[in-house]
mmCIF file of C-alpha atoms in Angstrom:
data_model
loop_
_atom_site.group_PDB
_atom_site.id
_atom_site.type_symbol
_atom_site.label_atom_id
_atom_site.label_comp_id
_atom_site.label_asym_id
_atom_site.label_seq_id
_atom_site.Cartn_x
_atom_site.Cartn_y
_atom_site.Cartn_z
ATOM 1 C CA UNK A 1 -2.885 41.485 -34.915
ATOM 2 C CA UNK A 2 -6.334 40.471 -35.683
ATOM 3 C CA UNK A 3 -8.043 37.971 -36.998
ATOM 4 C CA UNK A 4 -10.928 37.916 -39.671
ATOM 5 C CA UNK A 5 -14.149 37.448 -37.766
ATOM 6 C CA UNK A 6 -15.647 35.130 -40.042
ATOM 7 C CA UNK A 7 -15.425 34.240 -43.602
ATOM 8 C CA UNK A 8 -18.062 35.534 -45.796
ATOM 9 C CA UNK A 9 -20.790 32.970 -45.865
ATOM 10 C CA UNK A 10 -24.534 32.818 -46.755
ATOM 11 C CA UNK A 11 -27.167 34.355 -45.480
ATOM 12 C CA UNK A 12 -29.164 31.099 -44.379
ATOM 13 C CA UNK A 13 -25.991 30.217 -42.717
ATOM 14 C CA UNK A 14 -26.039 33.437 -40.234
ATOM 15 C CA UNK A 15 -29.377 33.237 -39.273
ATOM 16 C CA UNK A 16 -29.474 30.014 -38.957
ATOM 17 C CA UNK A 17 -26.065 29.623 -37.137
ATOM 18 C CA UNK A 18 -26.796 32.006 -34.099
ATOM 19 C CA UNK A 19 -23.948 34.681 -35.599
ATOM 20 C CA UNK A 20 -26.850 37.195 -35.669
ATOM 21 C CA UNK A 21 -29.498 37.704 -32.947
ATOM 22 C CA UNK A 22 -32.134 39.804 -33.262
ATOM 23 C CA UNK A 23 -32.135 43.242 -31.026
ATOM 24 C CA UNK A 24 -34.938 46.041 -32.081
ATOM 25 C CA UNK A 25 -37.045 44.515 -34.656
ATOM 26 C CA UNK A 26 -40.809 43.656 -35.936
ATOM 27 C CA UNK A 27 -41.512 40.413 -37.037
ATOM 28 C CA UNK A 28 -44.583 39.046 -38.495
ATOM 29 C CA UNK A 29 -46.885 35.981 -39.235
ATOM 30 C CA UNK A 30 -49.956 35.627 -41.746
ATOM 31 C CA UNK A 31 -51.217 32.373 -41.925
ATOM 32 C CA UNK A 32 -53.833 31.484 -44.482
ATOM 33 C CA UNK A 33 -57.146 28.953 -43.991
ATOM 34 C CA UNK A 34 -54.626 25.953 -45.887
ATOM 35 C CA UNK A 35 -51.774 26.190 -43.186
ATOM 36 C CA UNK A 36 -49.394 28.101 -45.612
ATOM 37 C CA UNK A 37 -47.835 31.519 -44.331
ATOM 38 C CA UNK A 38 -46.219 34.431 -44.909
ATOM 39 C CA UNK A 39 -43.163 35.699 -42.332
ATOM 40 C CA UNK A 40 -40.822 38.976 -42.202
ATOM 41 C CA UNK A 41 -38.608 40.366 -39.849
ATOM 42 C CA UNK A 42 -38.181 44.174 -40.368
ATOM 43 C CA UNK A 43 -35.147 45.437 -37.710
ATOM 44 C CA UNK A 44 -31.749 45.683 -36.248
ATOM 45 C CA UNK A 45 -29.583 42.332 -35.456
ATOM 46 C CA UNK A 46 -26.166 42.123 -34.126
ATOM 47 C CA UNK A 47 -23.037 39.946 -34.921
ATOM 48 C CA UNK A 48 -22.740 37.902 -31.929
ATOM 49 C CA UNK A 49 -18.629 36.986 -32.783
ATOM 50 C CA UNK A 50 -18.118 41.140 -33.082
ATOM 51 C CA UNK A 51 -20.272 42.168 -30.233
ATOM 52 C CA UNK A 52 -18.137 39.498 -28.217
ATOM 53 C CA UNK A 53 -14.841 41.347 -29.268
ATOM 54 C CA UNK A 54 -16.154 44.804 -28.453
ATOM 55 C CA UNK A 55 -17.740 43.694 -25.504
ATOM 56 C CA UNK A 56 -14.220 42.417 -24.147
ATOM 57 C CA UNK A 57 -12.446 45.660 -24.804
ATOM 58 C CA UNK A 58 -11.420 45.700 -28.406
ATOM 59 C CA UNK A 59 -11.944 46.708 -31.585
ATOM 60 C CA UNK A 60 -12.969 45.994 -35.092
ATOM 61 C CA UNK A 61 -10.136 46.853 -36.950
ATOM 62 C CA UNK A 62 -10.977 48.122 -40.809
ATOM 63 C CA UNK A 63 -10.645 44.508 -42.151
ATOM 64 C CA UNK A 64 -13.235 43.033 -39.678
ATOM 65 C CA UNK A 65 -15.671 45.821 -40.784
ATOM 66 C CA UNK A 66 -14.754 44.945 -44.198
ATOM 67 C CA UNK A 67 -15.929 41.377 -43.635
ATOM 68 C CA UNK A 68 -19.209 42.322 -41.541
ATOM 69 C CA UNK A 69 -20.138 44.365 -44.572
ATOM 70 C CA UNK A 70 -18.914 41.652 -47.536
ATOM 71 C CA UNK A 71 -21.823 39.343 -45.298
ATOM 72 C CA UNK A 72 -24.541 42.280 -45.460
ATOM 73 C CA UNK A 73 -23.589 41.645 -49.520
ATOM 74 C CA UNK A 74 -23.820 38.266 -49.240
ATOM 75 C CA UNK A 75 -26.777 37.940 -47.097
ATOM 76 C CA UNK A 76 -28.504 40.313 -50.353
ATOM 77 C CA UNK A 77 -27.986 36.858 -52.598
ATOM 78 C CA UNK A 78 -30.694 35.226 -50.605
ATOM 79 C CA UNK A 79 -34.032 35.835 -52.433
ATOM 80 C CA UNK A 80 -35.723 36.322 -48.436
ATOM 81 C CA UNK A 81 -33.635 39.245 -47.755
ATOM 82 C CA UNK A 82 -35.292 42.934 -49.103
ATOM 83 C CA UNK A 83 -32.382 44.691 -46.810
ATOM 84 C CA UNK A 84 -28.740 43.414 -45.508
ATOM 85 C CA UNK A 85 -27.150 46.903 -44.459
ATOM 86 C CA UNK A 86 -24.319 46.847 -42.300
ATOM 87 C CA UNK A 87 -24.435 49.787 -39.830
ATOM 88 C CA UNK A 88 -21.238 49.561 -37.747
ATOM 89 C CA UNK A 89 -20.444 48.559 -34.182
ATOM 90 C CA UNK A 90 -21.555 44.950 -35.093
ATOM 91 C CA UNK A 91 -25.034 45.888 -36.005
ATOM 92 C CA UNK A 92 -26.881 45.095 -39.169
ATOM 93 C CA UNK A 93 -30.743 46.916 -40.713
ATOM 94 C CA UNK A 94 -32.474 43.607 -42.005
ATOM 95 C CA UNK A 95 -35.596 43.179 -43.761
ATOM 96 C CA UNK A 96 -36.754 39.641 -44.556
ATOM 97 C CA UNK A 97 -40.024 38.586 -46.437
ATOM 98 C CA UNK A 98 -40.756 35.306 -47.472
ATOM 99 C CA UNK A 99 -43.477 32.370 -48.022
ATOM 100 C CA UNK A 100 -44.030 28.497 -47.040
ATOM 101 C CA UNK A 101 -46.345 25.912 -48.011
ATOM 102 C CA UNK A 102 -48.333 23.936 -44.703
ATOM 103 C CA UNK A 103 -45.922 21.550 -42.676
ATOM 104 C CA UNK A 104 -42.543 23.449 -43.964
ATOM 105 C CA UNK A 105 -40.438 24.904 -41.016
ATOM 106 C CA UNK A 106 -38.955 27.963 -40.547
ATOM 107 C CA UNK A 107 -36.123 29.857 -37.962
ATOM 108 C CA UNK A 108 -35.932 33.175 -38.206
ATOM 109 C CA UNK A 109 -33.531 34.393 -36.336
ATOM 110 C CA UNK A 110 -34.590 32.588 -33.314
ATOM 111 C CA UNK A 111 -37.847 35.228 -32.948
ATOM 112 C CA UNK A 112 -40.026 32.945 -34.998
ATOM 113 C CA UNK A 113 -39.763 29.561 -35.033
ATOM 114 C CA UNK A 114 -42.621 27.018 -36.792
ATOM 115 C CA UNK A 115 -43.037 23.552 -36.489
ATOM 116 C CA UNK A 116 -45.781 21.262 -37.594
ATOM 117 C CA UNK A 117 -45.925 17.706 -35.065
ATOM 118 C CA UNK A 118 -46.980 14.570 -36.787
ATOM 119 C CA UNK A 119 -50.338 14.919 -35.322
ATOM 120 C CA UNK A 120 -50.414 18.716 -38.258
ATOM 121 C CA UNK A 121 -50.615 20.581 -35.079
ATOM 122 C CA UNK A 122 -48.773 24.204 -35.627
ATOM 123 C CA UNK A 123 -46.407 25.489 -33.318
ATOM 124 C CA UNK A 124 -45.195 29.132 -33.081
ATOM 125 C CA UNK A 125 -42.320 29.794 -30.811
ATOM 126 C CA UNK A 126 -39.219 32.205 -29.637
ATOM 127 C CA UNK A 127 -36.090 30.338 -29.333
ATOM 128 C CA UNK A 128 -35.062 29.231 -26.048
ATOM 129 C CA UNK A 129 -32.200 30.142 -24.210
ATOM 130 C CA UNK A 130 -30.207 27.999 -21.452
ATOM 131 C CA UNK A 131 -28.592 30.371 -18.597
ATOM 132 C CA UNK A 132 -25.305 30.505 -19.912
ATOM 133 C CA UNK A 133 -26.308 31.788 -23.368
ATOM 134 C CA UNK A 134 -28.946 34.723 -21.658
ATOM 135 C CA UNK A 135 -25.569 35.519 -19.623
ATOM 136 C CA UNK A 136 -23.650 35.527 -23.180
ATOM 137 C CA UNK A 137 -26.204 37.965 -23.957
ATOM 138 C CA UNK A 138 -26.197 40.002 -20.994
ATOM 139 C CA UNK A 139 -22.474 40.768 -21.637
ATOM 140 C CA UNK A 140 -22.966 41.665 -24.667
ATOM 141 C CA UNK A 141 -24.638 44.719 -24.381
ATOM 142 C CA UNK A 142 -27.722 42.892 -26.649
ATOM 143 C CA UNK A 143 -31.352 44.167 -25.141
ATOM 144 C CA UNK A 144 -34.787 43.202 -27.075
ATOM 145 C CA UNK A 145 -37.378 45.281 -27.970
ATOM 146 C CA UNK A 146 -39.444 43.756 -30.768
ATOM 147 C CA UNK A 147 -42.594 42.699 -31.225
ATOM 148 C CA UNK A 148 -44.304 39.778 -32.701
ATOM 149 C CA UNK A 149 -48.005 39.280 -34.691
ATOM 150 C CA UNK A 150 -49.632 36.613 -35.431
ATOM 151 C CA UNK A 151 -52.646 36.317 -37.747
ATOM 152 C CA UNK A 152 -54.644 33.310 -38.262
ATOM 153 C CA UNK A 153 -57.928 32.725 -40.352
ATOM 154 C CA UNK A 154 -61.212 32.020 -38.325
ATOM 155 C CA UNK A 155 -61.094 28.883 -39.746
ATOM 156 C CA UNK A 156 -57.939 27.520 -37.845
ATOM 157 C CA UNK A 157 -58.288 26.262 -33.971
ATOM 158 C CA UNK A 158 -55.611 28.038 -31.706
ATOM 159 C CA UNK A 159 -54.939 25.711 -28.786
ATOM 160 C CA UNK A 160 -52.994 27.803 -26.361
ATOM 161 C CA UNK A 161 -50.850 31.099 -26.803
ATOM 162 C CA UNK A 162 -49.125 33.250 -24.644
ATOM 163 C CA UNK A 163 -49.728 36.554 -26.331
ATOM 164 C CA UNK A 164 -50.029 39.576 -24.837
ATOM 165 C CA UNK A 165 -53.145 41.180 -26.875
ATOM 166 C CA UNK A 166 -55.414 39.112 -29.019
ATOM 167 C CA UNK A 167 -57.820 39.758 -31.888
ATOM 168 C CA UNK A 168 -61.173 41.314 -30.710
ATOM 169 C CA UNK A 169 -64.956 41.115 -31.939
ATOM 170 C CA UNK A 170 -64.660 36.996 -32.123
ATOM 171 C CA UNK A 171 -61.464 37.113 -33.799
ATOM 172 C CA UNK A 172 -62.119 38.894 -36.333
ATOM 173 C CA UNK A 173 -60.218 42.333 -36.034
ATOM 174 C CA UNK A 174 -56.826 42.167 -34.929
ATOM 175 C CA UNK A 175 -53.653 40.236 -34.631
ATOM 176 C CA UNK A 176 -52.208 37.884 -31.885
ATOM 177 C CA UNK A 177 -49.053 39.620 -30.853
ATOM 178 C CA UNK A 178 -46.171 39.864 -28.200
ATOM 179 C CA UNK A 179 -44.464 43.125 -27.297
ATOM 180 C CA UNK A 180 -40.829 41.709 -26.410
ATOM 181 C CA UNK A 181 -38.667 43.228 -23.718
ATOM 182 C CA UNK A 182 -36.379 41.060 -22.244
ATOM 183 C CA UNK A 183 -34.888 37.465 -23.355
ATOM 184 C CA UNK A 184 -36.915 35.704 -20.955
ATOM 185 C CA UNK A 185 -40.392 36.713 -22.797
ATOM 186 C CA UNK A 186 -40.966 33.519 -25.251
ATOM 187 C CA UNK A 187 -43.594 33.769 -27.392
ATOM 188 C CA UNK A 188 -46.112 30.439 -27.907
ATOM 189 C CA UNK A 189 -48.309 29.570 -29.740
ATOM 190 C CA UNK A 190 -50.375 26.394 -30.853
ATOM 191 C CA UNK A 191 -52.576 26.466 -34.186
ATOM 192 C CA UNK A 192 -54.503 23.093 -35.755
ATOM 193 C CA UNK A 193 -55.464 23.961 -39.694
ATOM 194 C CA UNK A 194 -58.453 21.518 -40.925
ATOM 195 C CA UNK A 195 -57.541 19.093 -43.440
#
């Protein structure tokens, strides 16, 4: 007999929890000359808890797919989320848009993660994993392919980044951005707004 995979919940819950992890997806940053910014993740994620029971053999039986698609209803509640469509075989079609003000964090599905230190310096980064949660991941059948951009206005300082391509003709046509393959690619980035 099964068991419910998870109670309905909200949306901020999932992403935030780690229930959903992002697998083909493009996710974005636009950061204006005051520190605010603008964020969405456009893509596939997968339920972590259902994956796990697939990946060990089993099934979702017609009341766990009833629950993963009550969340995708759910999940449609929170004013961030354009698109919560659950697709089957754990997998979800998410679109998420939203705004902050300078200094307000954000998660986003561990892709995109923004911090401001004491000191107003902006960072931009992937979450990390410890081995046993890449091996989690591994098991689960869950492979990355997104990508990440990053735009910033002239006016803002970028201390150090990782990316993989940068803006051209003295940063003034283009995007920072990150093609992401594998979970050991974390993107970085450090940005200091003036006052």
């Amino acid at each position: 007999m099964s068991r419910p995979l998870l109670p309905a919940c909200a949306c901020a819950a999932l992403l935030l929890s780690g229930c959903l992890v992002p697998e083909r997806f493009t996710a974005r940053a636009a950061f204006q000359a005051d520190g605010s910014y603008e964020y969405s993740y456009a893509g596939t994620a997968v339920h972590a808890v259902a994956a796990g029971q697939l990946a060990k053999g089993g099934k979702l039986v017609p009341k766990d797919e009833e629950s993963l698609e009550n969340q995708a209803a759910t999940m449609k509640h929170d004013q961030d989320i354009g698109q919560a469509e659950y697709k089957g075989n754990a997998r979800y079609d998410l679109s998420v848009e939203g705004k902050r003000q300078r200094g307000q964090a954000l998660d986003l599905l561990g892709v995109l993660r923004v911090a401001t230190d004491k000191d107003g310096v902006v960072t931009l980064a992937a979450g990390k994993l410890d081995d046993k949660e890449k091996a989690s991941m591994a098991k689960l059948g869950i492979k990355l392919d997104g990508t990440l951009s990053v735009t910033v206005p002239i006016s803002a300082q970028v201390l150090s980044h990782n990316a993989t391509s940068t803006p051209s003709f003295f940063g003034l046509i283009g995007t920072y951005s990150w093609k992401i393959g594998s979970i050991e690619q974390r993107p970085e980035m450090k940005i200091r707004f003036k006052p």
